[in-house]
PDB file of C-alpha atoms in Angstrom:
ATOM      1  CA  UNK A   1       0.783  -4.379  20.235  1.00 72.00           C
ATOM      2  CA  UNK A   2       2.421  -7.783  19.687  1.00 94.00           C
ATOM      3  CA  UNK A   3       5.442  -8.904  17.686  1.00 96.00           C
ATOM      4  CA  UNK A   4       6.099 -11.976  15.563  1.00 96.00           C
ATOM      5  CA  UNK A   5       9.650 -13.279  15.907  1.00 96.00           C
ATOM      6  CA  UNK A   6      11.076 -14.969  12.827  1.00 94.00           C
ATOM      7  CA  UNK A   7      14.690 -16.094  12.309  1.00 93.00           C
ATOM      8  CA  UNK A   8      16.176 -12.828  11.014  1.00 94.00           C
ATOM      9  CA  UNK A   9      13.978 -10.172  12.651  1.00 97.00           C
ATOM     10  CA  UNK A  10      10.687  -9.442  14.377  1.00 97.00           C
ATOM     11  CA  UNK A  11       7.547  -7.937  12.858  1.00 98.00           C
ATOM     12  CA  UNK A  12       5.493  -5.503  14.897  1.00 98.00           C
ATOM     13  CA  UNK A  13       1.777  -5.759  14.086  1.00 98.00           C
ATOM     14  CA  UNK A  14      -1.659  -4.707  15.239  1.00 98.00           C
ATOM     15  CA  UNK A  15      -5.117  -6.230  14.845  1.00 96.00           C
ATOM     16  CA  UNK A  16      -8.217  -4.024  14.868  1.00 96.00           C
ATOM     17  CA  UNK A  17     -11.817  -4.333  13.910  1.00 93.00           C
ATOM     18  CA  UNK A  18     -14.803  -6.587  14.063  1.00 79.00           C
ATOM     19  CA  UNK A  19     -15.072 -10.122  15.364  1.00 79.00           C
ATOM     20  CA  UNK A  20     -13.192 -12.924  13.658  1.00 71.00           C
ATOM     21  CA  UNK A  21     -16.244 -13.789  11.532  1.00 78.00           C
ATOM     22  CA  UNK A  22     -15.627 -10.661   9.446  1.00 92.00           C
ATOM     23  CA  UNK A  23     -13.302 -10.843   6.407  1.00 95.00           C
ATOM     24  CA  UNK A  24      -9.624 -10.170   7.056  1.00 96.00           C
ATOM     25  CA  UNK A  25      -8.054  -7.076   5.474  1.00 98.00           C
ATOM     26  CA  UNK A  26      -4.264  -6.680   5.452  1.00 98.00           C
ATOM     27  CA  UNK A  27      -2.660  -3.249   4.960  1.00 98.00           C
ATOM     28  CA  UNK A  28       0.907  -2.817   3.617  1.00 98.00           C
ATOM     29  CA  UNK A  29       2.659   0.523   4.170  1.00 98.00           C
ATOM     30  CA  UNK A  30       4.597   2.807   1.857  1.00 98.00           C
ATOM     31  CA  UNK A  31       8.348   3.343   2.098  1.00 98.00           C
ATOM     32  CA  UNK A  32       9.358   5.390   5.136  1.00 98.00           C
ATOM     33  CA  UNK A  33       6.067   5.040   7.044  1.00 98.00           C
ATOM     34  CA  UNK A  34       4.705   2.805   9.785  1.00 98.00           C
ATOM     35  CA  UNK A  35       1.347   1.122  10.401  1.00 98.00           C
ATOM     36  CA  UNK A  36      -0.213   4.386  11.579  1.00 97.00           C
ATOM     37  CA  UNK A  37      -0.414   5.626   7.992  1.00 98.00           C
ATOM     38  CA  UNK A  38      -3.654   3.594   7.859  1.00 98.00           C
ATOM     39  CA  UNK A  39      -5.296   5.112  10.969  1.00 98.00           C
ATOM     40  CA  UNK A  40      -7.996   6.875   8.932  1.00 98.00           C
ATOM     41  CA  UNK A  41      -8.880   3.630   7.168  1.00 98.00           C
ATOM     42  CA  UNK A  42      -9.003   1.581  10.371  1.00 97.00           C
ATOM     43  CA  UNK A  43     -11.269   4.130  12.054  1.00 97.00           C
ATOM     44  CA  UNK A  44     -13.777   3.898   9.194  1.00 97.00           C
ATOM     45  CA  UNK A  45     -13.558   0.237   8.165  1.00 97.00           C
ATOM     46  CA  UNK A  46     -13.133  -1.572  11.463  1.00 95.00           C
ATOM     47  CA  UNK A  47     -16.822  -2.471  11.748  1.00 93.00           C
ATOM     48  CA  UNK A  48     -16.733  -4.278   8.414  1.00 94.00           C
ATOM     49  CA  UNK A  49     -13.358  -6.050   8.542  1.00 96.00           C
ATOM     50  CA  UNK A  50     -10.856  -7.711  10.834  1.00 96.00           C
ATOM     51  CA  UNK A  51      -7.809  -5.591  10.069  1.00 97.00           C
ATOM     52  CA  UNK A  52      -4.154  -6.617  10.228  1.00 98.00           C
ATOM     53  CA  UNK A  53      -1.501  -3.941   9.758  1.00 98.00           C
ATOM     54  CA  UNK A  54       2.182  -4.131  10.511  1.00 98.00           C
ATOM     55  CA  UNK A  55       5.481  -2.299  10.324  1.00 98.00           C
ATOM     56  CA  UNK A  56       7.525  -3.476   7.365  1.00 98.00           C
ATOM     57  CA  UNK A  57      10.974  -4.872   8.190  1.00 98.00           C
ATOM     58  CA  UNK A  58      13.320  -1.996   8.906  1.00 98.00           C
ATOM     59  CA  UNK A  59      10.430   0.373   9.666  1.00 98.00           C
ATOM     60  CA  UNK A  60       8.570   1.517  12.764  1.00 97.00           C
ATOM     61  CA  UNK A  61       8.885  -0.905  15.649  1.00 98.00           C
ATOM     62  CA  UNK A  62       9.812  -3.940  13.531  1.00 98.00           C
ATOM     63  CA  UNK A  63      13.320  -5.322  13.468  1.00 98.00           C
ATOM     64  CA  UNK A  64      15.905  -4.349  10.892  1.00 98.00           C
ATOM     65  CA  UNK A  65      17.676  -7.339   9.379  1.00 97.00           C
ATOM     66  CA  UNK A  66      20.874  -6.729   7.467  1.00 96.00           C
ATOM     67  CA  UNK A  67      20.122  -5.261   4.021  1.00 97.00           C
ATOM     68  CA  UNK A  68      19.659  -5.625   1.119  1.00 97.00           C
ATOM     69  CA  UNK A  69      16.092  -6.920   0.912  1.00 98.00           C
ATOM     70  CA  UNK A  70      14.138  -8.242  -2.049  1.00 98.00           C
ATOM     71  CA  UNK A  71      10.464  -7.882  -2.927  1.00 98.00           C
ATOM     72  CA  UNK A  72      10.137 -11.596  -2.205  1.00 98.00           C
ATOM     73  CA  UNK A  73      11.454 -10.974   1.325  1.00 98.00           C
ATOM     74  CA  UNK A  74       8.757  -8.360   1.883  1.00 98.00           C
ATOM     75  CA  UNK A  75       6.035 -10.621   0.527  1.00 98.00           C
ATOM     76  CA  UNK A  76       7.141 -13.575   2.631  1.00 98.00           C
ATOM     77  CA  UNK A  77       6.931 -11.425   5.762  1.00 98.00           C
ATOM     78  CA  UNK A  78       3.201 -11.010   5.071  1.00 98.00           C
ATOM     79  CA  UNK A  79       2.725 -14.743   4.617  1.00 98.00           C
ATOM     80  CA  UNK A  80       4.652 -15.402   7.836  1.00 98.00           C
ATOM     81  CA  UNK A  81       2.304 -13.082   9.723  1.00 98.00           C
ATOM     82  CA  UNK A  82      -0.795 -14.655   8.198  1.00 98.00           C
ATOM     83  CA  UNK A  83       0.434 -18.172   8.954  1.00 98.00           C
ATOM     84  CA  UNK A  84       1.289 -17.302  12.552  1.00 97.00           C
ATOM     85  CA  UNK A  85      -2.133 -15.728  13.088  1.00 96.00           C
ATOM     86  CA  UNK A  86      -4.037 -18.539  11.377  1.00 96.00           C
ATOM     87  CA  UNK A  87      -5.316 -16.329   8.539  1.00 97.00           C
ATOM     88  CA  UNK A  88      -6.046 -18.633   5.612  1.00 97.00           C
ATOM     89  CA  UNK A  89      -7.385 -15.939   3.259  1.00 97.00           C
ATOM     90  CA  UNK A  90      -7.643 -12.157   3.290  1.00 98.00           C
ATOM     91  CA  UNK A  91      -8.088  -9.052   1.213  1.00 98.00           C
ATOM     92  CA  UNK A  92      -4.908  -7.014   0.834  1.00 98.00           C
ATOM     93  CA  UNK A  93      -4.370  -3.291   0.303  1.00 98.00           C
ATOM     94  CA  UNK A  94      -0.916  -1.793  -0.204  1.00 98.00           C
ATOM     95  CA  UNK A  95       0.402   1.615  -1.179  1.00 98.00           C
ATOM     96  CA  UNK A  96       3.610   2.356  -3.129  1.00 98.00           C
ATOM     97  CA  UNK A  97       6.116  -0.365  -2.137  1.00 98.00           C
ATOM     98  CA  UNK A  98       3.186  -1.870  -0.237  1.00 98.00           C
ATOM     99  CA  UNK A  99       1.264  -1.965  -3.515  1.00 98.00           C
ATOM    100  CA  UNK A 100       4.186  -3.739  -5.165  1.00 98.00           C
ATOM    101  CA  UNK A 101       4.150  -6.217  -2.278  1.00 98.00           C
ATOM    102  CA  UNK A 102       0.426  -6.764  -2.804  1.00 98.00           C
ATOM    103  CA  UNK A 103       1.023  -7.475  -6.510  1.00 98.00           C
ATOM    104  CA  UNK A 104       3.837  -9.912  -5.668  1.00 98.00           C
ATOM    105  CA  UNK A 105       1.554 -11.736  -3.246  1.00 98.00           C
ATOM    106  CA  UNK A 106      -1.262 -11.908  -5.800  1.00 98.00           C
ATOM    107  CA  UNK A 107       1.179 -13.571  -8.215  1.00 98.00           C
ATOM    108  CA  UNK A 108       3.015 -15.896  -5.839  1.00 98.00           C
ATOM    109  CA  UNK A 109       0.344 -16.635  -3.216  1.00 98.00           C
ATOM    110  CA  UNK A 110      -2.853 -15.974  -5.110  1.00 97.00           C
ATOM    111  CA  UNK A 111      -4.743 -18.667  -3.230  1.00 97.00           C
ATOM    112  CA  UNK A 112      -4.409 -16.632  -0.027  1.00 98.00           C
ATOM    113  CA  UNK A 113      -6.029 -13.403  -1.261  1.00 98.00           C
ATOM    114  CA  UNK A 114      -9.611 -12.749  -2.297  1.00 98.00           C
ATOM    115  CA  UNK A 115      -9.334  -9.147  -3.508  1.00 98.00           C
ATOM    116  CA  UNK A 116      -6.255  -6.999  -4.100  1.00 98.00           C
ATOM    117  CA  UNK A 117      -5.983  -3.218  -3.876  1.00 98.00           C
ATOM    118  CA  UNK A 118      -2.816  -1.597  -5.256  1.00 98.00           C
ATOM    119  CA  UNK A 119      -2.559   2.130  -4.498  1.00 98.00           C
ATOM    120  CA  UNK A 120      -0.170   4.822  -5.767  1.00 98.00           C
ATOM    121  CA  UNK A 121       2.152   2.163  -7.145  1.00 98.00           C
ATOM    122  CA  UNK A 122       3.339   0.561 -10.372  1.00 98.00           C
ATOM    123  CA  UNK A 123       4.523  -2.816 -11.584  1.00 98.00           C
ATOM    124  CA  UNK A 124       7.936  -1.165 -11.840  1.00 98.00           C
ATOM    125  CA  UNK A 125       8.574   1.971  -9.751  1.00 98.00           C
ATOM    126  CA  UNK A 126      11.433   4.084 -11.030  1.00 96.00           C
ATOM    127  CA  UNK A 127      14.686   2.487 -12.208  1.00 97.00           C
ATOM    128  CA  UNK A 128      17.406   0.408 -10.627  1.00 98.00           C
ATOM    129  CA  UNK A 129      19.785   3.335 -11.105  1.00 98.00           C
ATOM    130  CA  UNK A 130      17.525   5.822  -9.302  1.00 98.00           C
ATOM    131  CA  UNK A 131      16.927   3.512  -6.327  1.00 98.00           C
ATOM    132  CA  UNK A 132      20.590   2.584  -6.042  1.00 98.00           C
ATOM    133  CA  UNK A 133      21.437   6.291  -6.038  1.00 98.00           C
ATOM    134  CA  UNK A 134      18.808   6.940  -3.350  1.00 98.00           C
ATOM    135  CA  UNK A 135      20.205   4.092  -1.274  1.00 98.00           C
ATOM    136  CA  UNK A 136      23.739   5.467  -1.527  1.00 98.00           C
ATOM    137  CA  UNK A 137      22.566   8.959  -0.593  1.00 97.00           C
ATOM    138  CA  UNK A 138      20.685   7.737   2.471  1.00 98.00           C
ATOM    139  CA  UNK A 139      23.519   5.529   3.655  1.00 97.00           C
ATOM    140  CA  UNK A 140      25.897   8.497   3.376  1.00 98.00           C
ATOM    141  CA  UNK A 141      23.709  11.305   4.716  1.00 97.00           C
ATOM    142  CA  UNK A 142      20.646   9.852   6.472  1.00 98.00           C
ATOM    143  CA  UNK A 143      17.020  10.725   5.802  1.00 98.00           C
ATOM    144  CA  UNK A 144      16.715  14.263   7.184  1.00 97.00           C
ATOM    145  CA  UNK A 145      17.843  15.838   3.936  1.00 97.00           C
ATOM    146  CA  UNK A 146      14.996  14.121   2.050  1.00 97.00           C
ATOM    147  CA  UNK A 147      12.155  15.319   4.282  1.00 98.00           C
ATOM    148  CA  UNK A 148      11.198  18.507   2.396  1.00 97.00           C
ATOM    149  CA  UNK A 149      11.172  16.883  -1.051  1.00 97.00           C
ATOM    150  CA  UNK A 150       9.285  13.886   0.332  1.00 98.00           C
ATOM    151  CA  UNK A 151       6.558  16.135   1.720  1.00 98.00           C
ATOM    152  CA  UNK A 152       6.172  17.765  -1.692  1.00 98.00           C
ATOM    153  CA  UNK A 153       5.884  14.422  -3.461  1.00 97.00           C
ATOM    154  CA  UNK A 154       3.480  12.942  -0.931  1.00 98.00           C
ATOM    155  CA  UNK A 155       0.994  15.814  -0.422  1.00 98.00           C
ATOM    156  CA  UNK A 156      -0.424  18.711  -2.438  1.00 98.00           C
ATOM    157  CA  UNK A 157       0.368  22.251  -1.255  1.00 98.00           C
ATOM    158  CA  UNK A 158      -3.280  22.712  -0.262  1.00 97.00           C
ATOM    159  CA  UNK A 159      -3.236  19.655   2.008  1.00 98.00           C
ATOM    160  CA  UNK A 160       0.089  20.622   3.548  1.00 98.00           C
ATOM    161  CA  UNK A 161      -1.338  24.054   4.371  1.00 98.00           C
ATOM    162  CA  UNK A 162      -4.646  22.725   5.700  1.00 97.00           C
ATOM    163  CA  UNK A 163      -3.296  19.799   7.751  1.00 97.00           C
ATOM    164  CA  UNK A 164       0.211  20.744   8.940  1.00 97.00           C
ATOM    165  CA  UNK A 165       0.066  18.584  12.074  1.00 97.00           C
ATOM    166  CA  UNK A 166      -0.913  15.443  10.150  1.00 96.00           C
ATOM    167  CA  UNK A 167       1.746  16.070   7.512  1.00 97.00           C
ATOM    168  CA  UNK A 168       4.345  16.796  10.186  1.00 97.00           C
ATOM    169  CA  UNK A 169       3.621  13.540  12.007  1.00 97.00           C
ATOM    170  CA  UNK A 170       4.058  11.515   8.821  1.00 98.00           C
ATOM    171  CA  UNK A 171       7.304  13.275   7.921  1.00 98.00           C
ATOM    172  CA  UNK A 172       8.661  12.899  11.469  1.00 97.00           C
ATOM    173  CA  UNK A 173       8.067   9.165  11.126  1.00 97.00           C
ATOM    174  CA  UNK A 174       9.815   9.199   7.761  1.00 98.00           C
ATOM    175  CA  UNK A 175      12.889  10.897   9.238  1.00 98.00           C
ATOM    176  CA  UNK A 176      12.947   8.396  12.129  1.00 97.00           C
ATOM    177  CA  UNK A 177      13.013   5.348   9.828  1.00 98.00           C
ATOM    178  CA  UNK A 178      16.213   3.327  10.370  1.00 98.00           C
ATOM    179  CA  UNK A 179      18.676   4.045   7.580  1.00 98.00           C
ATOM    180  CA  UNK A 180      19.425   0.354   7.094  1.00 98.00           C
ATOM    181  CA  UNK A 181      15.725  -0.454   6.774  1.00 98.00           C
ATOM    182  CA  UNK A 182      15.111   2.304   4.258  1.00 98.00           C
ATOM    183  CA  UNK A 183      18.217   1.359   2.272  1.00 98.00           C
ATOM    184  CA  UNK A 184      17.228  -2.303   2.306  1.00 98.00           C
ATOM    185  CA  UNK A 185      13.846  -1.436   0.812  1.00 98.00           C
ATOM    186  CA  UNK A 186      15.518   0.781  -1.814  1.00 98.00           C
ATOM    187  CA  UNK A 187      17.352  -2.368  -2.885  1.00 98.00           C
ATOM    188  CA  UNK A 188      14.035  -4.235  -3.085  1.00 98.00           C
ATOM    189  CA  UNK A 189      12.607  -1.487  -5.293  1.00 98.00           C
ATOM    190  CA  UNK A 190      15.707  -1.484  -7.487  1.00 98.00           C
ATOM    191  CA  UNK A 191      15.164  -5.156  -8.276  1.00 98.00           C
ATOM    192  CA  UNK A 192      11.361  -5.239  -8.481  1.00 98.00           C
ATOM    193  CA  UNK A 193       9.772  -5.504 -11.923  1.00 98.00           C
ATOM    194  CA  UNK A 194       6.438  -7.331 -12.191  1.00 98.00           C
ATOM    195  CA  UNK A 195       5.362  -6.040 -15.595  1.00 98.00           C
ATOM    196  CA  UNK A 196       5.673  -9.424 -17.290  1.00 98.00           C
ATOM    197  CA  UNK A 197       3.808 -11.236 -14.495  1.00 98.00           C
ATOM    198  CA  UNK A 198       0.686  -9.110 -14.075  1.00 98.00           C
ATOM    199  CA  UNK A 199      -1.426 -11.287 -16.384  1.00 98.00           C
ATOM    200  CA  UNK A 200      -1.054 -14.096 -13.832  1.00 98.00           C
ATOM    201  CA  UNK A 201      -3.117 -12.163 -11.259  1.00 98.00           C
ATOM    202  CA  UNK A 202      -6.570 -13.734 -11.264  1.00 98.00           C
ATOM    203  CA  UNK A 203      -8.033 -12.130  -8.138  1.00 98.00           C
ATOM    204  CA  UNK A 204     -10.123  -8.997  -8.700  1.00 98.00           C
ATOM    205  CA  UNK A 205      -7.735  -6.057  -8.417  1.00 98.00           C
ATOM    206  CA  UNK A 206      -8.477  -2.394  -7.816  1.00 98.00           C
ATOM    207  CA  UNK A 207      -5.757   0.117  -8.713  1.00 98.00           C
ATOM    208  CA  UNK A 208      -6.230   3.484  -6.974  1.00 98.00           C
ATOM    209  CA  UNK A 209      -4.254   6.476  -8.197  1.00 98.00           C
ATOM    210  CA  UNK A 210      -3.721   9.990  -6.922  1.00 98.00           C
ATOM    211  CA  UNK A 211      -4.691  12.379  -9.695  1.00 98.00           C
ATOM    212  CA  UNK A 212      -1.656  14.580  -8.983  1.00 98.00           C
ATOM    213  CA  UNK A 213       0.806  11.889  -7.884  1.00 98.00           C
ATOM    214  CA  UNK A 214       4.252  12.676  -9.324  1.00 97.00           C
ATOM    215  CA  UNK A 215       5.713   9.349  -8.120  1.00 97.00           C
ATOM    216  CA  UNK A 216       3.227   6.869  -9.619  1.00 98.00           C
ATOM    217  CA  UNK A 217       0.868   8.822 -11.909  1.00 98.00           C
ATOM    218  CA  UNK A 218      -2.571   7.514 -12.899  1.00 98.00           C
ATOM    219  CA  UNK A 219      -1.173   5.971 -16.095  1.00 98.00           C
ATOM    220  CA  UNK A 220       0.844   3.512 -13.986  1.00 98.00           C
ATOM    221  CA  UNK A 221      -2.264   2.345 -12.148  1.00 98.00           C
ATOM    222  CA  UNK A 222      -4.309   2.175 -15.332  1.00 98.00           C
ATOM    223  CA  UNK A 223      -1.606  -0.072 -16.813  1.00 98.00           C
ATOM    224  CA  UNK A 224      -1.903  -2.464 -13.870  1.00 98.00           C
ATOM    225  CA  UNK A 225      -5.702  -2.570 -14.185  1.00 98.00           C
ATOM    226  CA  UNK A 226      -5.458  -3.350 -17.906  1.00 98.00           C
ATOM    227  CA  UNK A 227      -2.836  -6.062 -17.503  1.00 98.00           C
ATOM    228  CA  UNK A 228      -4.438  -8.237 -14.815  1.00 98.00           C
ATOM    229  CA  UNK A 229      -7.311 -10.610 -15.502  1.00 98.00           C
ATOM    230  CA  UNK A 230      -9.993  -8.661 -13.586  1.00 98.00           C
ATOM    231  CA  UNK A 231      -8.737  -5.106 -13.169  1.00 98.00           C
ATOM    232  CA  UNK A 232     -10.439  -1.898 -12.076  1.00 98.00           C
ATOM    233  CA  UNK A 233      -9.162   1.647 -11.645  1.00 98.00           C
ATOM    234  CA  UNK A 234     -10.204   4.660  -9.572  1.00 98.00           C
ATOM    235  CA  UNK A 235      -8.528   8.080  -9.577  1.00 98.00           C
ATOM    236  CA  UNK A 236      -8.871  10.257  -6.484  1.00 98.00           C
ATOM    237  CA  UNK A 237      -7.687  13.779  -5.669  1.00 97.00           C
ATOM    238  CA  UNK A 238      -4.256  13.977  -4.082  1.00 98.00           C
ATOM    239  CA  UNK A 239      -0.632  13.054  -4.509  1.00 98.00           C
ATOM    240  CA  UNK A 240       1.212   9.934  -3.363  1.00 98.00           C
ATOM    241  CA  UNK A 241      -0.339   9.354   0.083  1.00 98.00           C
ATOM    242  CA  UNK A 242      -3.864   9.717  -1.239  1.00 98.00           C
ATOM    243  CA  UNK A 243      -5.253   7.495   1.541  1.00 98.00           C
ATOM    244  CA  UNK A 244      -4.541  10.434   3.862  1.00 98.00           C
ATOM    245  CA  UNK A 245      -5.262  13.341   1.539  1.00 97.00           C
ATOM    246  CA  UNK A 246      -8.585  11.921   0.282  1.00 98.00           C
ATOM    247  CA  UNK A 247      -9.374   9.640   3.198  1.00 98.00           C
ATOM    248  CA  UNK A 248     -13.185   9.739   2.966  1.00 98.00           C
ATOM    249  CA  UNK A 249     -13.262   9.099  -0.792  1.00 98.00           C
ATOM    250  CA  UNK A 250     -10.518   6.466  -0.485  1.00 98.00           C
ATOM    251  CA  UNK A 251     -12.437   4.604   2.221  1.00 98.00           C
ATOM    252  CA  UNK A 252     -15.649   4.695   0.194  1.00 98.00           C
ATOM    253  CA  UNK A 253     -13.963   3.291  -2.928  1.00 98.00           C
ATOM    254  CA  UNK A 254     -12.108   0.651  -0.908  1.00 98.00           C
ATOM    255  CA  UNK A 255     -15.220  -0.503   0.963  1.00 97.00           C
ATOM    256  CA  UNK A 256     -17.288  -0.632  -2.220  1.00 97.00           C
ATOM    257  CA  UNK A 257     -14.704  -2.768  -4.006  1.00 98.00           C
ATOM    258  CA  UNK A 258     -14.072  -5.173  -1.138  1.00 97.00           C
ATOM    259  CA  UNK A 259     -17.781  -5.733  -0.564  1.00 92.00           C
ATOM    260  CA  UNK A 260     -18.640  -6.020  -4.281  1.00 86.00           C
ATOM    261  CA  UNK A 261     -18.223  -9.807  -4.462  1.00 64.00           C
ATOM    262  CA  UNK A 262     -21.266 -11.427  -5.956  1.00 43.00           C
ATOM    263  CA  UNK A 263     -22.866  -8.262  -7.369  1.00 38.00           C
ATOM    264  CA  UNK A 264     -22.502  -6.426 -10.655  1.00 37.00           C
ATOM    265  CA  UNK A 265     -20.392  -3.289 -10.883  1.00 39.00           C
ATOM    266  CA  UNK A 266     -22.413  -0.058 -10.710  1.00 32.00           C
ATOM    267  CA  UNK A 267     -22.360   2.533 -13.457  1.00 29.00           C
ATOM    268  CA  UNK A 268     -18.919   3.866 -14.458  1.00 30.00           C
ATOM    269  CA  UNK A 269     -17.654   6.854 -12.490  1.00 31.00           C
ATOM    270  CA  UNK A 270     -14.396   8.773 -12.253  1.00 34.00           C
ATOM    271  CA  UNK A 271     -13.723  10.841  -9.154  1.00 34.00           C
ATOM    272  CA  UNK A 272     -13.079  14.521  -9.836  1.00 35.00           C
ATOM    273  CA  UNK A 273     -11.211  16.923  -7.564  1.00 32.00           C
ATOM    274  CA  UNK A 274     -14.431  18.422  -6.172  1.00 33.00           C
ATOM    275  CA  UNK A 275     -16.825  15.502  -6.437  1.00 34.00           C
ATOM    276  CA  UNK A 276     -17.898  13.599  -3.313  1.00 34.00           C
ATOM    277  CA  UNK A 277     -18.005   9.807  -3.595  1.00 35.00           C
ATOM    278  CA  UNK A 278     -21.461   8.625  -4.636  1.00 31.00           C
ATOM    279  CA  UNK A 279     -23.158   5.895  -2.681  1.00 29.00           C
ATOM    280  CA  UNK A 280     -22.454   3.431  -5.481  1.00 29.00           C
ATOM    281  CA  UNK A 281     -19.745   3.947  -8.099  1.00 31.00           C
ATOM    282  CA  UNK A 282     -17.730   1.806 -10.443  1.00 34.00           C
ATOM    283  CA  UNK A 283     -14.035   1.267 -10.114  1.00 36.00           C
ATOM    284  CA  UNK A 284     -13.903  -0.404 -13.525  1.00 37.00           C
ATOM    285  CA  UNK A 285     -10.918   0.793 -15.527  1.00 34.00           C
ATOM    286  CA  UNK A 286     -11.947   2.989 -18.418  1.00 32.00           C
ATOM    287  CA  UNK A 287     -11.779   1.143 -21.721  1.00 30.00           C
ATOM    288  CA  UNK A 288     -11.452  -2.247 -20.045  1.00 31.00           C
ATOM    289  CA  UNK A 289     -14.142  -4.781 -20.916  1.00 30.00           C
TER     290      UNK A 289
END
């Protein structure tokens, strides 16, 4: 897999999927993960899209510039990748801090993105105080001490019991994240607040929530869908990394939204814990015109 070298660091990325004639889809990771968090999506969607995923600065195999970072830094990394690869326009899907990055890009580089998917995120995640405290803890003690609590926040007990190998691989990657990279992104989260800018997002936006997510509950995603100009919401079973816990339903909702251009939304539908995704379902936010 190749790397893009920019003045302060390098970005490790991977391209998968159909021929260049297909639409581009960019994936942005959550905090403490690498590009492999999207493996289940790439396996299912690669016939429909040309997929770009990458390791965020300070994560995976990308370089770790000196922290702190800002949300603008993270967004500009995406634009640098797209420019280097000659990608004029794309869809974008991000989860958690990746979802914040996707919102920032929709505000500041809206002409580059056709459809935006913001998953398990908010326009403001936590508080500056909580992220500064997390940063200080990690810089003092590393990430190992956070692994157990992270697993509980990211996955339901049922999923942890049913898929221990998958959960273990994700948490091993979390623990291996460079401390400086994680701390730098904590600083970005401490300073990120897009609540007053959401109305500027004109691209169709789908907010996907995990029904049991304790980090960014469904109300946070519903608020995003209400605030943007063309917002939709879908709730799926699972906690924070719902793209892994409810991969099949997540992929169905994502594909339906990204391929919906030019056709009317189907009938309203909310995913329940035991309901399979129907062939056609609406992601329109409830109560939104």
